Every structure is written in structure tokens, then in C-alpha cells.
Amino acid sequence: MIAVAGGKGGSGKTTTTLGLARALSRRGELAVAVDADWDLPNLARLASETSDGAATGGNDGRTVVDAARDGFSPDRSGPAVIAAPDDAETVDPAPTFEALRNAVPDDAPTLLDCPAGASPDAAAPLRAADRSLLVTPLRRSALRDAVKTAAVARRLDCPPLGVVAVRASSVPEPVADLLGCPVLGRIPSAAPAPLSDPSVESAYDDLARRLAREHGAERWRVA
């Protein structure tokens, strides 16, 4: 599992989770996108608002509790989008994410859309995932927070595969050194509906290809 993580709210984690899941699905993967931000869930809503009639993996509306308890069978028509629990306060994250891991087919890349910051809620999906993917704009404050997120991820044995720079026309070389991992993708700015923009879709396709090329030989999931 790969945790899509970042330091601040609004840094592009949810958009990247969904955009990358759709790109993986276009490659024929059994992609799964999971809302792990249980206090401020918006992955399922974003998926619904930006579907434009596109096919889905057949699981929209199913919560992480449903998927962990009952299992599910994603298909290649589009990414399966798994929503946050209906009543998050009653759900223990650690066993739920572990059960979800066991419920997802082994060949399905699984992306976890993480909460911002370094709270216990943000740590739970990082503990569950195998690796992380940092998402950040290139603003100074956002980069400082991304450095903190990278440090937390490493402490929780979820080291970053790399960083995705969002709303960026170019990425200065020092960014990779600052975060201690390679820049895997650059997503251009395309307000107000980035996932409908061809240049953004192409950028996520490039990110999916690079992940598959550099990490496809591993048994990896995106969380």
C-alpha cells in the first residue's frame, strides 16, 4: 500500500490519489483509492463530481469498513473508490486498514488518501502502508511541512517513494535533496477542475508510468 501524504490541507493529496488511481486504471491495473482522511473525507465526493460519465471500478459508495469486512472485487473499468466510515469515531483505524489490506487483491495497487499533518489520525494510514508518496506545492511553507511529513513517514517505516509537485510549471533541483527522495511527477495548474484538464491527465499518466517502471517489479500498493 502507498500512502499519499502531505503536510497541509489543500496540498493536492485527494486530487493526486484520484488522478493517479485513474491513470493506473487506464494502464489496466485493478486500482483502488481509499479515503483515509476520516475527519475531512472528500475522496468519494470528488470522484462523483469529476466522473463525467466515466466508468468506475464498481465500488463507489462502499466504505472502508464495508470493504474490510466483506471484501470486494475491483475491475479494470476504473478505480474502485472506497469512502471513509460513516461513523469514524467508532472505528479503530489500525485493524481496519489491516483488514482492508487482506481484502484487496494482491495485484491491485491501493492508494490511501491521508490526513494532513502529523496527528495520530495522520499516522494510522502511514503505519498501515508499505511506502508513501509525498504531495506538495512548491511554496516555502508547504515544503517545510512536507519535510516534516517525510520524517514522520520514515519513522513509521513508510519511507517515501518520491514526491509529486502540484500546481508547478517546473521543479527546482534542490527539492529532491530537501525531501530526501526523487521528484516522480509534476502536475500543472489547471483551475478550477484539474482532473478534467488534458494536461493534468497526461501528467498523472506519466506518474503512473514512472511508478510502474521503477517500482512495478516490487509487490507495491499505493495507499
mmCIF file of C-alpha atoms in Angstrom:
data_model
loop_
_atom_site.group_PDB
_atom_site.id
_atom_site.type_symbol
_atom_site.label_atom_id
_atom_site.label_comp_id
_atom_site.label_asym_id
_atom_site.label_seq_id
_atom_site.Cartn_x
_atom_site.Cartn_y
_atom_site.Cartn_z
ATOM 1 C CA MET A 1 0.000 0.000 0.000
ATOM 2 C CA ILE A 2 1.213 3.531 -0.744
ATOM 3 C CA ALA A 3 0.122 6.399 1.491
ATOM 4 C CA VAL A 4 -0.480 9.638 -0.410
ATOM 5 C CA ALA A 5 0.700 12.111 2.221
ATOM 6 C CA GLY A 6 1.433 15.809 2.648
ATOM 7 C CA GLY A 7 1.847 18.427 5.300
ATOM 8 C CA LYS A 8 -1.121 20.742 4.811
ATOM 9 C CA GLY A 9 -4.766 20.519 3.890
ATOM 10 C CA GLY A 10 -5.337 21.628 0.318
ATOM 11 C CA SER A 11 -1.921 20.399 -0.811
ATOM 12 C CA GLY A 12 -3.388 18.196 -3.552
ATOM 13 C CA LYS A 13 -3.414 14.785 -1.853
ATOM 14 C CA THR A 14 -7.006 13.887 -2.703
ATOM 15 C CA THR A 15 -6.718 15.071 -6.300
ATOM 16 C CA THR A 16 -3.470 13.139 -6.690
ATOM 17 C CA THR A 17 -4.945 9.990 -5.116
ATOM 18 C CA LEU A 18 -7.832 10.022 -7.575
ATOM 19 C CA GLY A 19 -5.842 11.251 -10.576
ATOM 20 C CA LEU A 20 -3.164 8.603 -10.078
ATOM 21 C CA ALA A 21 -5.738 5.858 -9.432
ATOM 22 C CA ARG A 22 -7.454 6.724 -12.700
ATOM 23 C CA ALA A 23 -4.114 6.752 -14.511
ATOM 24 C CA LEU A 24 -3.233 3.320 -13.095
ATOM 25 C CA SER A 25 -6.641 2.066 -14.186
ATOM 26 C CA ARG A 26 -6.017 3.360 -17.720
ATOM 27 C CA ARG A 27 -2.909 1.166 -17.677
ATOM 28 C CA GLY A 28 -5.104 -1.849 -16.928
ATOM 29 C CA GLU A 29 -4.384 -2.034 -13.194
ATOM 30 C CA LEU A 30 -7.022 -3.054 -10.629
ATOM 31 C CA ALA A 31 -6.567 0.297 -8.910
ATOM 32 C CA VAL A 32 -8.137 1.082 -5.536
ATOM 33 C CA ALA A 33 -8.380 4.570 -3.981
ATOM 34 C CA VAL A 34 -9.237 4.706 -0.272
ATOM 35 C CA ASP A 35 -10.266 7.751 1.779
ATOM 36 C CA ALA A 36 -8.089 7.577 4.908
ATOM 37 C CA ASP A 37 -8.881 11.163 5.959
ATOM 38 C CA TRP A 38 -11.812 10.208 8.145
ATOM 39 C CA ASP A 39 -12.323 13.601 9.788
ATOM 40 C CA LEU A 40 -12.464 15.518 6.493
ATOM 41 C CA PRO A 41 -13.432 12.928 3.882
ATOM 42 C CA ASN A 42 -13.881 14.130 0.305
ATOM 43 C CA LEU A 43 -12.430 11.448 -1.977
ATOM 44 C CA ALA A 44 -15.779 9.849 -2.867
ATOM 45 C CA ARG A 45 -17.360 13.265 -3.435
ATOM 46 C CA LEU A 46 -14.518 14.320 -5.726
ATOM 47 C CA ALA A 47 -14.811 11.061 -7.647
ATOM 48 C CA SER A 48 -18.542 11.590 -8.124
ATOM 49 C CA GLU A 49 -18.176 15.244 -9.137
ATOM 50 C CA THR A 50 -15.460 14.533 -11.698
ATOM 51 C CA SER A 51 -16.659 11.242 -13.152
ATOM 52 C CA ASP A 52 -18.118 12.827 -16.329
ATOM 53 C CA GLY A 53 -19.817 9.510 -17.014
ATOM 54 C CA ALA A 54 -16.515 7.651 -16.849
ATOM 55 C CA ALA A 55 -16.528 4.028 -15.781
ATOM 56 C CA THR A 56 -15.634 3.181 -12.208
ATOM 57 C CA GLY A 57 -14.332 0.049 -10.588
ATOM 58 C CA GLY A 58 -17.815 -0.834 -9.400
ATOM 59 C CA ASN A 59 -17.406 0.050 -5.717
ATOM 60 C CA ASP A 60 -18.277 3.724 -5.379
ATOM 61 C CA GLY A 61 -20.230 4.335 -2.181
ATOM 62 C CA ARG A 62 -18.690 1.413 -0.314
ATOM 63 C CA THR A 63 -16.955 2.450 2.890
ATOM 64 C CA VAL A 64 -13.618 1.226 4.166
ATOM 65 C CA VAL A 65 -15.453 -0.705 6.872
ATOM 66 C CA ASP A 66 -17.631 -2.450 4.265
ATOM 67 C CA ALA A 67 -14.621 -3.324 2.132
ATOM 68 C CA ALA A 68 -12.556 -4.555 5.080
ATOM 69 C CA ARG A 69 -15.414 -6.671 6.426
ATOM 70 C CA ASP A 70 -16.921 -8.081 3.237
ATOM 71 C CA GLY A 71 -14.078 -7.920 0.719
ATOM 72 C CA PHE A 72 -14.681 -6.754 -2.832
ATOM 73 C CA SER A 73 -13.638 -7.411 -6.402
ATOM 74 C CA PRO A 74 -12.398 -4.315 -8.252
ATOM 75 C CA ASP A 75 -12.371 -4.488 -12.023
ATOM 76 C CA ARG A 76 -10.475 -2.716 -14.770
ATOM 77 C CA SER A 77 -13.301 -0.409 -15.848
ATOM 78 C CA GLY A 78 -11.956 2.264 -13.500
ATOM 79 C CA PRO A 79 -10.559 2.651 -9.996
ATOM 80 C CA ALA A 80 -12.576 1.381 -7.056
ATOM 81 C CA VAL A 81 -13.203 4.335 -4.725
ATOM 82 C CA ILE A 82 -13.625 3.394 -1.061
ATOM 83 C CA ALA A 83 -15.200 6.041 1.178
ATOM 84 C CA ALA A 84 -14.452 6.922 4.801
ATOM 85 C CA PRO A 85 -16.510 5.209 7.549
ATOM 86 C CA ASP A 86 -19.978 6.561 8.183
ATOM 87 C CA ASP A 87 -19.152 6.948 11.888
ATOM 88 C CA ALA A 88 -15.387 7.287 12.113
ATOM 89 C CA GLU A 89 -15.340 7.781 15.899
ATOM 90 C CA THR A 90 -16.438 4.176 16.450
ATOM 91 C CA VAL A 91 -13.848 2.599 14.126
ATOM 92 C CA ASP A 92 -10.329 1.543 15.147
ATOM 93 C CA PRO A 93 -8.057 2.530 12.219
ATOM 94 C CA ALA A 94 -5.220 0.011 12.674
ATOM 95 C CA PRO A 95 -7.221 -3.250 12.403
ATOM 96 C CA THR A 96 -9.487 -1.717 9.771
ATOM 97 C CA PHE A 97 -6.570 -0.849 7.462
ATOM 98 C CA GLU A 98 -5.028 -4.276 8.097
ATOM 99 C CA ALA A 99 -8.309 -5.985 7.213
ATOM 100 C CA LEU A 100 -8.563 -3.806 4.126
ATOM 101 C CA ARG A 101 -5.078 -4.901 3.077
ATOM 102 C CA ASN A 102 -6.183 -8.525 3.315
ATOM 103 C CA ALA A 103 -9.401 -7.819 1.404
ATOM 104 C CA VAL A 104 -7.765 -6.109 -1.581
ATOM 105 C CA PRO A 105 -6.477 -8.451 -4.311
ATOM 106 C CA ASP A 106 -2.687 -8.773 -4.248
ATOM 107 C CA ASP A 107 -2.345 -7.359 -7.767
ATOM 108 C CA ALA A 108 -4.383 -4.209 -7.041
ATOM 109 C CA PRO A 109 -2.381 -1.014 -6.387
ATOM 110 C CA THR A 110 -4.050 0.623 -3.375
ATOM 111 C CA LEU A 111 -3.770 4.371 -2.701
ATOM 112 C CA LEU A 112 -4.582 5.802 0.731
ATOM 113 C CA ASP A 113 -5.599 9.473 0.759
ATOM 114 C CA CYS A 114 -4.055 10.549 4.082
ATOM 115 C CA PRO A 115 -4.987 13.330 6.508
ATOM 116 C CA ALA A 116 -2.740 16.374 6.665
ATOM 117 C CA GLY A 117 -0.219 16.955 9.416
ATOM 118 C CA ALA A 118 1.347 14.612 11.952
ATOM 119 C CA SER A 119 -1.569 13.778 14.270
ATOM 120 C CA PRO A 120 -2.386 10.210 15.369
ATOM 121 C CA ASP A 121 -5.077 10.163 12.661
ATOM 122 C CA ALA A 122 -2.446 11.014 10.052
ATOM 123 C CA ALA A 123 -0.072 8.388 11.438
ATOM 124 C CA ALA A 124 -2.554 5.496 11.188
ATOM 125 C CA PRO A 125 -2.511 5.094 7.380
ATOM 126 C CA LEU A 126 1.260 5.641 7.330
ATOM 127 C CA ARG A 127 1.651 2.751 9.780
ATOM 128 C CA ALA A 128 -0.548 0.578 7.563
ATOM 129 C CA ALA A 129 1.094 1.397 4.233
ATOM 130 C CA ASP A 130 4.283 -0.044 2.768
ATOM 131 C CA ARG A 131 5.565 3.174 1.212
ATOM 132 C CA SER A 132 4.469 6.785 0.947
ATOM 133 C CA LEU A 133 4.143 9.303 -1.871
ATOM 134 C CA LEU A 134 4.651 12.931 -0.849
ATOM 135 C CA VAL A 135 2.429 15.563 -2.462
ATOM 136 C CA THR A 136 3.217 19.246 -2.133
ATOM 137 C CA PRO A 137 3.010 22.619 -3.832
ATOM 138 C CA LEU A 138 6.365 24.367 -4.110
ATOM 139 C CA ARG A 139 5.570 27.135 -1.635
ATOM 140 C CA ARG A 140 8.140 27.500 1.150
ATOM 141 C CA SER A 141 5.673 26.772 3.970
ATOM 142 C CA ALA A 142 4.278 23.726 2.168
ATOM 143 C CA LEU A 143 7.761 22.352 1.574
ATOM 144 C CA ARG A 144 8.627 22.780 5.252
ATOM 145 C CA ASP A 145 5.555 20.762 6.169
ATOM 146 C CA ALA A 146 6.375 18.129 3.537
ATOM 147 C CA VAL A 147 9.818 17.699 5.119
ATOM 148 C CA LYS A 148 8.110 17.014 8.460
ATOM 149 C CA THR A 149 5.735 14.536 6.820
ATOM 150 C CA ALA A 150 8.661 12.732 5.183
ATOM 151 C CA ALA A 151 10.390 12.444 8.560
ATOM 152 C CA VAL A 152 7.248 11.036 10.201
ATOM 153 C CA ALA A 153 6.764 8.563 7.346
ATOM 154 C CA ARG A 154 10.325 7.289 7.726
ATOM 155 C CA ARG A 155 9.910 6.907 11.492
ATOM 156 C CA LEU A 156 6.782 4.826 10.881
ATOM 157 C CA ASP A 157 8.621 2.537 8.420
ATOM 158 C CA CYS A 158 6.764 4.005 5.448
ATOM 159 C CA PRO A 159 9.601 5.672 3.522
ATOM 160 C CA PRO A 160 8.737 7.927 0.574
ATOM 161 C CA LEU A 161 8.963 6.550 -2.943
ATOM 162 C CA GLY A 162 9.198 10.131 -4.142
ATOM 163 C CA VAL A 163 7.460 13.468 -4.325
ATOM 164 C CA VAL A 164 4.761 14.837 -6.632
ATOM 165 C CA ALA A 165 4.932 18.608 -7.133
ATOM 166 C CA VAL A 166 1.452 20.003 -7.751
ATOM 167 C CA ARG A 167 0.439 23.254 -9.439
ATOM 168 C CA ALA A 168 4.029 23.507 -10.663
ATOM 169 C CA SER A 169 5.395 24.563 -14.043
ATOM 170 C CA SER A 170 8.899 23.375 -13.125
ATOM 171 C CA VAL A 171 10.664 21.803 -10.147
ATOM 172 C CA PRO A 172 14.000 23.180 -8.875
ATOM 173 C CA GLU A 173 16.694 20.558 -8.353
ATOM 174 C CA PRO A 174 17.056 21.206 -4.584
ATOM 175 C CA VAL A 175 13.504 19.895 -3.933
ATOM 176 C CA ALA A 176 14.617 16.267 -4.194
ATOM 177 C CA ASP A 177 17.548 16.892 -1.846
ATOM 178 C CA LEU A 178 15.323 18.743 0.616
ATOM 179 C CA LEU A 179 12.824 15.882 0.843
ATOM 180 C CA GLY A 180 15.373 13.092 0.506
ATOM 181 C CA CYS A 181 13.586 11.366 -2.376
ATOM 182 C CA PRO A 182 13.232 11.814 -6.150
ATOM 183 C CA VAL A 183 10.676 14.014 -7.861
ATOM 184 C CA LEU A 184 8.400 11.486 -9.582
ATOM 185 C CA GLY A 185 5.858 13.855 -11.089
ATOM 186 C CA ARG A 186 4.969 17.457 -11.832
ATOM 187 C CA ILE A 187 1.271 18.279 -12.078
ATOM 188 C CA PRO A 188 0.465 21.571 -13.831
ATOM 189 C CA SER A 189 -2.001 24.097 -12.504
ATOM 190 C CA ALA A 190 -5.434 23.821 -14.102
ATOM 191 C CA ALA A 191 -8.118 25.532 -12.015
ATOM 192 C CA PRO A 192 -10.972 25.144 -11.365
ATOM 193 C CA ALA A 193 -11.309 21.487 -12.492
ATOM 194 C CA PRO A 194 -7.839 19.977 -12.773
ATOM 195 C CA LEU A 195 -8.941 16.360 -13.254
ATOM 196 C CA SER A 196 -10.851 17.390 -16.389
ATOM 197 C CA ASP A 197 -7.795 19.051 -17.924
ATOM 198 C CA PRO A 198 -5.914 17.007 -20.578
ATOM 199 C CA SER A 199 -2.525 18.297 -19.415
ATOM 200 C CA VAL A 200 -3.231 17.160 -15.847
ATOM 201 C CA GLU A 201 -4.471 13.765 -17.023
ATOM 202 C CA SER A 202 -1.311 13.370 -19.082
ATOM 203 C CA ALA A 203 0.834 14.295 -16.069
ATOM 204 C CA TYR A 204 -0.818 11.608 -13.945
ATOM 205 C CA ASP A 205 -0.333 9.118 -16.786
ATOM 206 C CA ASP A 206 3.371 9.972 -16.747
ATOM 207 C CA LEU A 207 3.457 9.497 -12.959
ATOM 208 C CA ALA A 208 1.761 6.098 -13.248
ATOM 209 C CA ARG A 209 4.224 5.008 -15.931
ATOM 210 C CA ARG A 210 7.174 6.049 -13.807
ATOM 211 C CA LEU A 211 5.844 4.256 -10.744
ATOM 212 C CA ALA A 212 5.232 1.123 -12.786
ATOM 213 C CA ARG A 213 8.679 1.318 -14.382
ATOM 214 C CA GLU A 214 10.620 1.975 -11.193
ATOM 215 C CA HIS A 215 8.542 0.039 -8.670
ATOM 216 C CA GLY A 216 6.400 -2.346 -10.694
ATOM 217 C CA ALA A 217 8.796 -5.198 -10.073
ATOM 218 C CA GLU A 218 8.068 -4.866 -6.356
ATOM 219 C CA ARG A 219 4.863 -6.035 -4.783
ATOM 220 C CA TRP A 220 3.677 -2.494 -4.224
ATOM 221 C CA ARG A 221 0.405 -0.864 -3.368
ATOM 222 C CA VAL A 222 -0.448 2.830 -3.318
ATOM 223 C CA ALA A 223 -2.170 3.978 -0.141
#
